[in-house]
Tab-separated table of C-alpha atoms in Angstrom:
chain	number	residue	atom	x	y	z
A	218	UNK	CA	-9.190	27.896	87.966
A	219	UNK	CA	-8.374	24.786	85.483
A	220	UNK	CA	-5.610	22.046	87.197
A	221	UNK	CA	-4.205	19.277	85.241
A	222	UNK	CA	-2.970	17.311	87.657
A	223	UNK	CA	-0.576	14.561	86.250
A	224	UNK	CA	-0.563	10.797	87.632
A	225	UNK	CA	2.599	9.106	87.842
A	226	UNK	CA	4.866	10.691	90.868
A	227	UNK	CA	2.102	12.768	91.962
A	228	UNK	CA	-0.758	10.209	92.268
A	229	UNK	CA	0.461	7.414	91.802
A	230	UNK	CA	3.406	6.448	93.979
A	231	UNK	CA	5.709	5.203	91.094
A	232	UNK	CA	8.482	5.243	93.264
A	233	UNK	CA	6.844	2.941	95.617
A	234	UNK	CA	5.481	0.394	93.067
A	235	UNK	CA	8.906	0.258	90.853
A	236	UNK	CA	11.160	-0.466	94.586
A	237	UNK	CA	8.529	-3.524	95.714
A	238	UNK	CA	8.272	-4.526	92.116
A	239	UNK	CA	11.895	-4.720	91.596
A	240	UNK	CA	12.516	-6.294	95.017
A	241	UNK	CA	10.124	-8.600	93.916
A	242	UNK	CA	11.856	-9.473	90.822
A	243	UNK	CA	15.188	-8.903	91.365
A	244	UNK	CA	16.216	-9.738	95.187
A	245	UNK	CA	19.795	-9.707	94.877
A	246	UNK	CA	20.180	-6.975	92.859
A	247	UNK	CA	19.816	-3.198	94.921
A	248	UNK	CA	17.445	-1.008	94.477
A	249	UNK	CA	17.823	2.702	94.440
A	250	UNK	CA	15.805	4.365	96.844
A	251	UNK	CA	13.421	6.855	96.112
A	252	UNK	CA	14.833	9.337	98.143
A	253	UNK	CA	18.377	8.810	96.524
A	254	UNK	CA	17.061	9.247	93.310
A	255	UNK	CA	18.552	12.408	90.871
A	256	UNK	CA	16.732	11.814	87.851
A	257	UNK	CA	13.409	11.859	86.946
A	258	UNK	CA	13.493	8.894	84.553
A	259	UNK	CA	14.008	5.890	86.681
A	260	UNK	CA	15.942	4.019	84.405
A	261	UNK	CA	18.484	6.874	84.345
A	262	UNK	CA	19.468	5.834	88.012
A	263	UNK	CA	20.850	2.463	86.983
A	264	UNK	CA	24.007	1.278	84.736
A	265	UNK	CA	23.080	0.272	81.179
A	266	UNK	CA	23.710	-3.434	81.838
A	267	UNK	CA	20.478	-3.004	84.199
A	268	UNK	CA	18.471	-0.668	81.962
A	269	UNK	CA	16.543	-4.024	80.124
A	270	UNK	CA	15.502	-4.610	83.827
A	271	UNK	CA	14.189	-1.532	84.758
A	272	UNK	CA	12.036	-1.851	81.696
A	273	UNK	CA	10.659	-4.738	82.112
A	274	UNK	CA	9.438	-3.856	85.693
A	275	UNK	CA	7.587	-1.261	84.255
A	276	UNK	CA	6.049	-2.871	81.246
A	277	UNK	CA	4.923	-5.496	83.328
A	278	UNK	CA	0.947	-6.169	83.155
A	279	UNK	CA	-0.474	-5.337	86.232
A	280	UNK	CA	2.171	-2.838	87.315
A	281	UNK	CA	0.645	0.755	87.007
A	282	UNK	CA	-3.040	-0.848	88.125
A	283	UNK	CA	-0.984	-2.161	91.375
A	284	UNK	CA	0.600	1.588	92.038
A	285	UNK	CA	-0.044	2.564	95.882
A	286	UNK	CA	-1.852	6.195	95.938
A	287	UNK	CA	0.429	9.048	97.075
A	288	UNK	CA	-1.256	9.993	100.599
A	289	UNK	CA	-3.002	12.802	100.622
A	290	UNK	CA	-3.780	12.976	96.975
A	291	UNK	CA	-7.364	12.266	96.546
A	292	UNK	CA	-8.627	14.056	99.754
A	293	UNK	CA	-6.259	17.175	98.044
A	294	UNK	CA	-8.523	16.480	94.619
A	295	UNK	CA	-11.769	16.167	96.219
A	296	UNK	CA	-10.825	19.549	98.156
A	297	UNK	CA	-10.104	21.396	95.096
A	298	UNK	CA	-13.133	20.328	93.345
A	299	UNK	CA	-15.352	21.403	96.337
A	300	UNK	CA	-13.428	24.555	96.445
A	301	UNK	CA	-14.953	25.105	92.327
A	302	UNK	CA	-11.256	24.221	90.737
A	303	UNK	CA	-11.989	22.463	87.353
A	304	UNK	CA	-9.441	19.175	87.748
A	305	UNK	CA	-8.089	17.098	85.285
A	306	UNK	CA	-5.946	14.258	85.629
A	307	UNK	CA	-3.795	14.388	82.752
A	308	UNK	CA	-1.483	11.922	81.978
A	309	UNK	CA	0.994	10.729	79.632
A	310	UNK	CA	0.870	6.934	78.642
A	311	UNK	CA	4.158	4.776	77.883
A	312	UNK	CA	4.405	4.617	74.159
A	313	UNK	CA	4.179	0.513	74.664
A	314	UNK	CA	0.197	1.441	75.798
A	315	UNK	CA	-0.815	-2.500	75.556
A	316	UNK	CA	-0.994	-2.460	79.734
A	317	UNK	CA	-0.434	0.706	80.575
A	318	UNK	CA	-3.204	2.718	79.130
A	319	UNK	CA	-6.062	0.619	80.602
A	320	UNK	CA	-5.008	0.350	83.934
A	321	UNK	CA	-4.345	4.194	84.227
A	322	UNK	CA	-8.361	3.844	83.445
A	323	UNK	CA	-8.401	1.077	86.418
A	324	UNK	CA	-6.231	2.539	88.940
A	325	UNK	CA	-8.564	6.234	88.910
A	326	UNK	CA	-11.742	4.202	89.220
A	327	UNK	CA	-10.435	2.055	92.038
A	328	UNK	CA	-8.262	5.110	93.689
A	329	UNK	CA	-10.675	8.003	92.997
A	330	UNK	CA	-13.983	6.984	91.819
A	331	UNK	CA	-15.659	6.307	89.050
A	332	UNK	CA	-16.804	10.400	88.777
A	333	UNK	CA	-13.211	10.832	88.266
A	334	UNK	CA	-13.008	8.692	84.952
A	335	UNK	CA	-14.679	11.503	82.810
A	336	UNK	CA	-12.008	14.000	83.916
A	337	UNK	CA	-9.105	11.780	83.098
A	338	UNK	CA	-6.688	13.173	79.922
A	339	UNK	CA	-4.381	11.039	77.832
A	340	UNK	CA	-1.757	12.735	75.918
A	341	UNK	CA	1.840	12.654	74.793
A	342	UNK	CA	1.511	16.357	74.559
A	343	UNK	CA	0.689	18.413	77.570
A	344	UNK	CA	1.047	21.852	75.909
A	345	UNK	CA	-1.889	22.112	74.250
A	346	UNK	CA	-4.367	21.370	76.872
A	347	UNK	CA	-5.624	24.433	78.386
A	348	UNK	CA	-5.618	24.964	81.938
A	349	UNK	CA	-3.983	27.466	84.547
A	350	UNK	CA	-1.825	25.276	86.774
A	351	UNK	CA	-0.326	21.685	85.989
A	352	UNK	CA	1.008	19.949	89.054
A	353	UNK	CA	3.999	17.290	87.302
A	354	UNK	CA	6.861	16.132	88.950
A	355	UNK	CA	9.155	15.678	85.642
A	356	UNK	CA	10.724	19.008	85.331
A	357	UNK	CA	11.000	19.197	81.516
A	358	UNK	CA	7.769	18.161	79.729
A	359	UNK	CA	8.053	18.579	75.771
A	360	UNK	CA	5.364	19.843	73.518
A	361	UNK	CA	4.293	21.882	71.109
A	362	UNK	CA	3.438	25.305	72.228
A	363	UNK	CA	3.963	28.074	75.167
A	364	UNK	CA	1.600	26.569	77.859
A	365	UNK	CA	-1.290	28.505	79.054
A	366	UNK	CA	-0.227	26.753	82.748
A	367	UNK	CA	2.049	27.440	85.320
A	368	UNK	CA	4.112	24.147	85.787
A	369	UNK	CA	4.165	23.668	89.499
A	370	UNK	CA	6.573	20.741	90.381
A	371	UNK	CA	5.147	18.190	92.574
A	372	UNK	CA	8.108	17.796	95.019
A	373	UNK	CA	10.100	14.955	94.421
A	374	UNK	CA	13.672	13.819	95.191
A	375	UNK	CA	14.085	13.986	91.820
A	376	UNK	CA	13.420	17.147	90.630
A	377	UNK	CA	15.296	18.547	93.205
A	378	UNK	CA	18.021	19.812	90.632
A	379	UNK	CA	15.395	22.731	89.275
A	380	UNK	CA	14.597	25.612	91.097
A	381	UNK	CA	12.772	28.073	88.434
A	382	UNK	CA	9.655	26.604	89.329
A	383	UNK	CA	7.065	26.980	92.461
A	384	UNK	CA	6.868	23.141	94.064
A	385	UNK	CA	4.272	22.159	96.132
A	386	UNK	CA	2.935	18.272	97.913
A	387	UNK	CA	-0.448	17.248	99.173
A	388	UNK	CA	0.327	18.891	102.802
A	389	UNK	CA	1.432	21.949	101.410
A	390	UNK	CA	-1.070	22.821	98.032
A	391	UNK	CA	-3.064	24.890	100.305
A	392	UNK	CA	-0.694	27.607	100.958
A	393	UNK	CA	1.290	27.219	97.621
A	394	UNK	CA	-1.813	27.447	95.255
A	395	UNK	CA	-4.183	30.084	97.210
A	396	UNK	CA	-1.436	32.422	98.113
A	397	UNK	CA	0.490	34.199	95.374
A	398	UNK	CA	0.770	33.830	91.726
A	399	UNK	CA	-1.867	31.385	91.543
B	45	UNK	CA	-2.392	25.246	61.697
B	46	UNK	CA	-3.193	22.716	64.138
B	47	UNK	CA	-6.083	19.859	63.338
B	48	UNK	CA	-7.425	17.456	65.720
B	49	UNK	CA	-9.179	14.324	64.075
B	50	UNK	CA	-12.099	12.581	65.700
B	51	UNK	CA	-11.829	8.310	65.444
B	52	UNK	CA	-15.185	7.243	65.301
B	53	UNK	CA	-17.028	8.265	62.380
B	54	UNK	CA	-14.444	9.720	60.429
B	55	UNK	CA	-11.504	7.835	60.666
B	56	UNK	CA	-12.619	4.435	61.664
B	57	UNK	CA	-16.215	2.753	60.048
B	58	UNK	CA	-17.944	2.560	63.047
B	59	UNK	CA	-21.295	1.928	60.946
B	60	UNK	CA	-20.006	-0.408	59.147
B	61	UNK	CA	-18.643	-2.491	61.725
B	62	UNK	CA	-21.694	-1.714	63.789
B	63	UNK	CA	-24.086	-3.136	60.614
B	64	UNK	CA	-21.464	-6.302	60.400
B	65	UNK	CA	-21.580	-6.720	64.593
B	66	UNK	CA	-25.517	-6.573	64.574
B	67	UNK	CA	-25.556	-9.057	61.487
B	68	UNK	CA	-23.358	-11.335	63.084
B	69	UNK	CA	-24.384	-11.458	66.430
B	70	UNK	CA	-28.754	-10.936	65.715
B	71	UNK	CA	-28.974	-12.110	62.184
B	72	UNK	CA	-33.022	-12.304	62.954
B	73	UNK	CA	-32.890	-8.624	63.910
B	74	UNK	CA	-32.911	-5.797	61.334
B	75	UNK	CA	-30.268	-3.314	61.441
B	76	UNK	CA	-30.747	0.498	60.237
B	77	UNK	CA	-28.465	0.738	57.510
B	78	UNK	CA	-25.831	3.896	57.536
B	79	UNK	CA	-27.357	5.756	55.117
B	80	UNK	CA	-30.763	5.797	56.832
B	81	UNK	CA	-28.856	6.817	60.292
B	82	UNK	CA	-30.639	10.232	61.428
B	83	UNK	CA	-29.211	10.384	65.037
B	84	UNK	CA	-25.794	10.666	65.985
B	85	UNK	CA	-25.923	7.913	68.585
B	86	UNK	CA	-26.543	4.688	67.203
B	87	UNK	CA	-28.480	3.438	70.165
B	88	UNK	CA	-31.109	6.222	69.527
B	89	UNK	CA	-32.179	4.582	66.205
B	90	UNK	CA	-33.239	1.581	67.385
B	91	UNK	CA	-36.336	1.252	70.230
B	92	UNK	CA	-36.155	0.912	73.672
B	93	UNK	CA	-36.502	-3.164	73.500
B	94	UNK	CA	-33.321	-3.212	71.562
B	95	UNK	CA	-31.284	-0.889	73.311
B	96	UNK	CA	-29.290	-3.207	75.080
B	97	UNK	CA	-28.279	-5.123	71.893
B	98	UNK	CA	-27.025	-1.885	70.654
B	99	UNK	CA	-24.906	-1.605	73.652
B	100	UNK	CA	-23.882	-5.105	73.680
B	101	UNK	CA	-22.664	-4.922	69.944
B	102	UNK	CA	-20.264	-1.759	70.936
B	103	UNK	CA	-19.259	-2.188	74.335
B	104	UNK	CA	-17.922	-6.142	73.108
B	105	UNK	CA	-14.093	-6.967	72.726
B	106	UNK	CA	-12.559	-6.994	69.850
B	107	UNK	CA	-15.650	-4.509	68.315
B	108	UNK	CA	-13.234	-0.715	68.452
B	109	UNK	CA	-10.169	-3.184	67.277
B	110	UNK	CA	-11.724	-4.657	64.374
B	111	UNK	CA	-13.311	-1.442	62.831
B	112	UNK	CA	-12.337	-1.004	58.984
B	113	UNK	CA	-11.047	2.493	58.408
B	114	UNK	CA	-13.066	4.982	56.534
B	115	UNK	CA	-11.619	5.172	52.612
B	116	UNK	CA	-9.000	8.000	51.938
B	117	UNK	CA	-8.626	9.247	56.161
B	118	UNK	CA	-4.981	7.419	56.623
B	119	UNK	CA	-3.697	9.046	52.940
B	120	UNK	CA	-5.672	12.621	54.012
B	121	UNK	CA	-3.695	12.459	57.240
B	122	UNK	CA	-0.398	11.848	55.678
B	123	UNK	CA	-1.475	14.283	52.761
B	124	UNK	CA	-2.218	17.271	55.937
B	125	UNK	CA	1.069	16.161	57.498
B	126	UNK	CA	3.453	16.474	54.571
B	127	UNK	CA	1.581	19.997	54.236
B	128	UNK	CA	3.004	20.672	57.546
B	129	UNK	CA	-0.516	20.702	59.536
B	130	UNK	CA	0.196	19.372	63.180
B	131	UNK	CA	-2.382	16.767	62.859
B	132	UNK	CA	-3.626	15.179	66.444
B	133	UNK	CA	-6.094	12.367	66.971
B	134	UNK	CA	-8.909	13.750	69.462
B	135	UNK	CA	-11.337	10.591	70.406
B	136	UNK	CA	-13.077	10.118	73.490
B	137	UNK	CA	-13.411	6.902	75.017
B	138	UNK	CA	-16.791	5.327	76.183
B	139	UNK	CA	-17.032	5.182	79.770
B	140	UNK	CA	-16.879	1.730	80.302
B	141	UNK	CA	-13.136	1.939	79.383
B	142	UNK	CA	-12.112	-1.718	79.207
B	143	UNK	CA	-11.829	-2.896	75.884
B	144	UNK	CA	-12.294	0.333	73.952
B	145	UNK	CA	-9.486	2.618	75.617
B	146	UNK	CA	-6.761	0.065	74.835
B	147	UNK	CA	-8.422	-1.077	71.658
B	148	UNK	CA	-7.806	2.672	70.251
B	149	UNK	CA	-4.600	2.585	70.503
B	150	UNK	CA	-4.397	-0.897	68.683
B	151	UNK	CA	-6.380	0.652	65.692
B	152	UNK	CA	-3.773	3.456	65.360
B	153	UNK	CA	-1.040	1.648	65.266
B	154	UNK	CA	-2.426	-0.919	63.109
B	155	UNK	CA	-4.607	1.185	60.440
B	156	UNK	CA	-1.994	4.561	60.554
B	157	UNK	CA	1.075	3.246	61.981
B	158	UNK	CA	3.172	3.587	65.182
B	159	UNK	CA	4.085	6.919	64.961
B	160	UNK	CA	0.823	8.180	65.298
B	161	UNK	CA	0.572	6.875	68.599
B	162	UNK	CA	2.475	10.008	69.811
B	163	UNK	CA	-0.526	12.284	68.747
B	164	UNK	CA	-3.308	10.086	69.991
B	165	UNK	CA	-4.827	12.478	72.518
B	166	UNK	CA	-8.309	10.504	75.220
B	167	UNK	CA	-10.399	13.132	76.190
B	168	UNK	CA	-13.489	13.327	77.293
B	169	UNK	CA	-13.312	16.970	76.527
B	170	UNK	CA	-12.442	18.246	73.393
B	171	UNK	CA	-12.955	21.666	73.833
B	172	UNK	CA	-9.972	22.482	75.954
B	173	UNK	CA	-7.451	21.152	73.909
B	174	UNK	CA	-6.288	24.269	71.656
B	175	UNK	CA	-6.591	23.831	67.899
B	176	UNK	CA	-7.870	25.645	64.653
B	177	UNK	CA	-9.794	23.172	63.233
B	178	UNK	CA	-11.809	20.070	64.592
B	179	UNK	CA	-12.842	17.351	62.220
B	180	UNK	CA	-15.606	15.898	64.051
B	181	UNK	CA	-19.137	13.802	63.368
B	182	UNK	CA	-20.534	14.573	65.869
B	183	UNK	CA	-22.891	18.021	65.820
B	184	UNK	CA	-23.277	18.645	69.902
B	185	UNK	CA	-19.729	18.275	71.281
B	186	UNK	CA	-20.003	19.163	75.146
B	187	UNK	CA	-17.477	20.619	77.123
B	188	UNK	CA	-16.249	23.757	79.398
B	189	UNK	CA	-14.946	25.786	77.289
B	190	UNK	CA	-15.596	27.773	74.392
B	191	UNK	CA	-13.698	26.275	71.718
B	192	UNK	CA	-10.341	27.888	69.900
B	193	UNK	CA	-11.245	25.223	67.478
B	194	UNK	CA	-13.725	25.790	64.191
B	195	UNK	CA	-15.708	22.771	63.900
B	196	UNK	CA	-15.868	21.116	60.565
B	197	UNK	CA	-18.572	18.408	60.788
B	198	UNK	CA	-17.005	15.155	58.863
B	199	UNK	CA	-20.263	14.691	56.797
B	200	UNK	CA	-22.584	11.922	57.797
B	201	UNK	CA	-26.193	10.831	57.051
B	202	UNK	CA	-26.905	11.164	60.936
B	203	UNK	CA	-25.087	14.903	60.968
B	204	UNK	CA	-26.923	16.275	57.916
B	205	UNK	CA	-29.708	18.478	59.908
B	206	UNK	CA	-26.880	20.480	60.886
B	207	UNK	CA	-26.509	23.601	58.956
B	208	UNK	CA	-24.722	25.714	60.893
B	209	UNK	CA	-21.195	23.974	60.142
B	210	UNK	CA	-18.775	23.670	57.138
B	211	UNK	CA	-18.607	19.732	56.474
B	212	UNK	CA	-16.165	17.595	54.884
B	213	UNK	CA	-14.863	14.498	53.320
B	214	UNK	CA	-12.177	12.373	52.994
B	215	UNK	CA	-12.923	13.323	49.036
B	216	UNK	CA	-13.238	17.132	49.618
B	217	UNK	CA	-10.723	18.009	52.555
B	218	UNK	CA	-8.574	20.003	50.428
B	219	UNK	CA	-10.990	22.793	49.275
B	220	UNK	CA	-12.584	22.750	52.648
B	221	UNK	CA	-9.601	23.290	54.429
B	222	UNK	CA	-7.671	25.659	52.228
B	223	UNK	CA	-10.440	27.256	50.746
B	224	UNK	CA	-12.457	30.485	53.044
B	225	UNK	CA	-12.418	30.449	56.467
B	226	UNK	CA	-9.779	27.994	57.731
């Protein structure tokens, strides 16, 4: 069994890194808090007039290298490889790569290990790699073709909303993945 | 049909800027010119004393970023897209990811423009990613799976004991491609 395990919300605690970064930033303006969150694109939660804000959190250098690791996630990975999955991180960069793309490369050497490095995937296009399960937490990914993959949702406040899909986290992916379907 | 496009050898001169690296950096040093090149690592032409030149030249910054582009690949690219191919970059990153990952990225945008940035594809696997046709240099492309991909060798002095592939050129794309087989 192929998983292409996606970084950002399932990894990666974006959530995490965008509230402390923004708190950071931007003291006296609120934050919305990862468990009130409705959209998957976090600059969707907030009013145009703070949308230049949210965007500069993000394309800050240093922020995706500084992302805490979702608990649970590598001891899930390192599980799944020992149990003979084939796992890929697959992730898709911001299309402003100049920080982003290198310190997706950073954050799985420091967070995972350096094994992991040779089993990380970087495309705009997840529908063409194939695999039998991807774990994602945006509901909609766009692409080219009919998957070979099951989309699992990683569960996430914000994906909430869509309920045609099987969801799983890191203390449930035992049951969800080795029971049926899978 | 779908094509993915190696970088290295095919699209961008890594010879050449390998030969103008070496020159620069070890001007007391002889280099092996391209067309004498008859493995398809570089660092396996020169001797074990030298190795670590080899790797010094490559693995410097600025050396993926500054690589001229190989005469006619940007105009074939636009020529396959205008024939409605869905043309995809497929490169895979060395493993010491620090200067070439991001460095990529600034070569596409630079030498083809921003929008191919959207079909810029890392892997260190190419043989999962579904395609028809894989324009590659290299002869022995590793991987997990068996290929959907035919491999079309992009036709190098180092690739030339190979004679189980078709080969191309930036100069002979078009009958290769829409000729037999593809």
């Amino acid at each position: 069994m192929r998983i292409l395990v996606d970084m950002d919300g399932v990894l990666a605690d974006f959530e995490r890194g965008f509230e402390e970064a923004w708190q950071t930033a931007y003291p006296d303006l609120p934050v919305v808090p990862a468990a009130e969150r409705r959209h998957p694109l976090v600059q969707d939660e907030y009013p145009p007039e703070l949308r230049g804000h949210v965007h500069t959190i993000f394309h800050a250098p240093g922020f995706f290298r500084a992302l805490p690791p979702v608990p649970g996630g590598r001891a899930a990975l390192e599980a799944l490889w020992a149990l003979g999955c084939d796992v890929r991180l697959c992730t898709t960069p911001l299309l402003d790569y100049r920080h982003c793309v290198v310190e997706k490369y950073e954050w799985v050497e420091r967070e995972l290990g350096p094994a992991w490095l040779d089993r990380l995937i970087l495309t705009r296009d997840k529908t063409i790699i194939r695999a039998d399960v991807l774990i994602d937490d945006r509901p909609q990914l766009n692409g080219s073709d009919v998957p070979t993959w099951e989309h699992i949702l990683y569960d996430q406040p914000y994906n909430r909303a869509d309920r045609s899909k099987r969801r799983l986290t890191w203390q449930t992916w035992r049951e969800v993945l080795f029971s049926d379907g899978a």
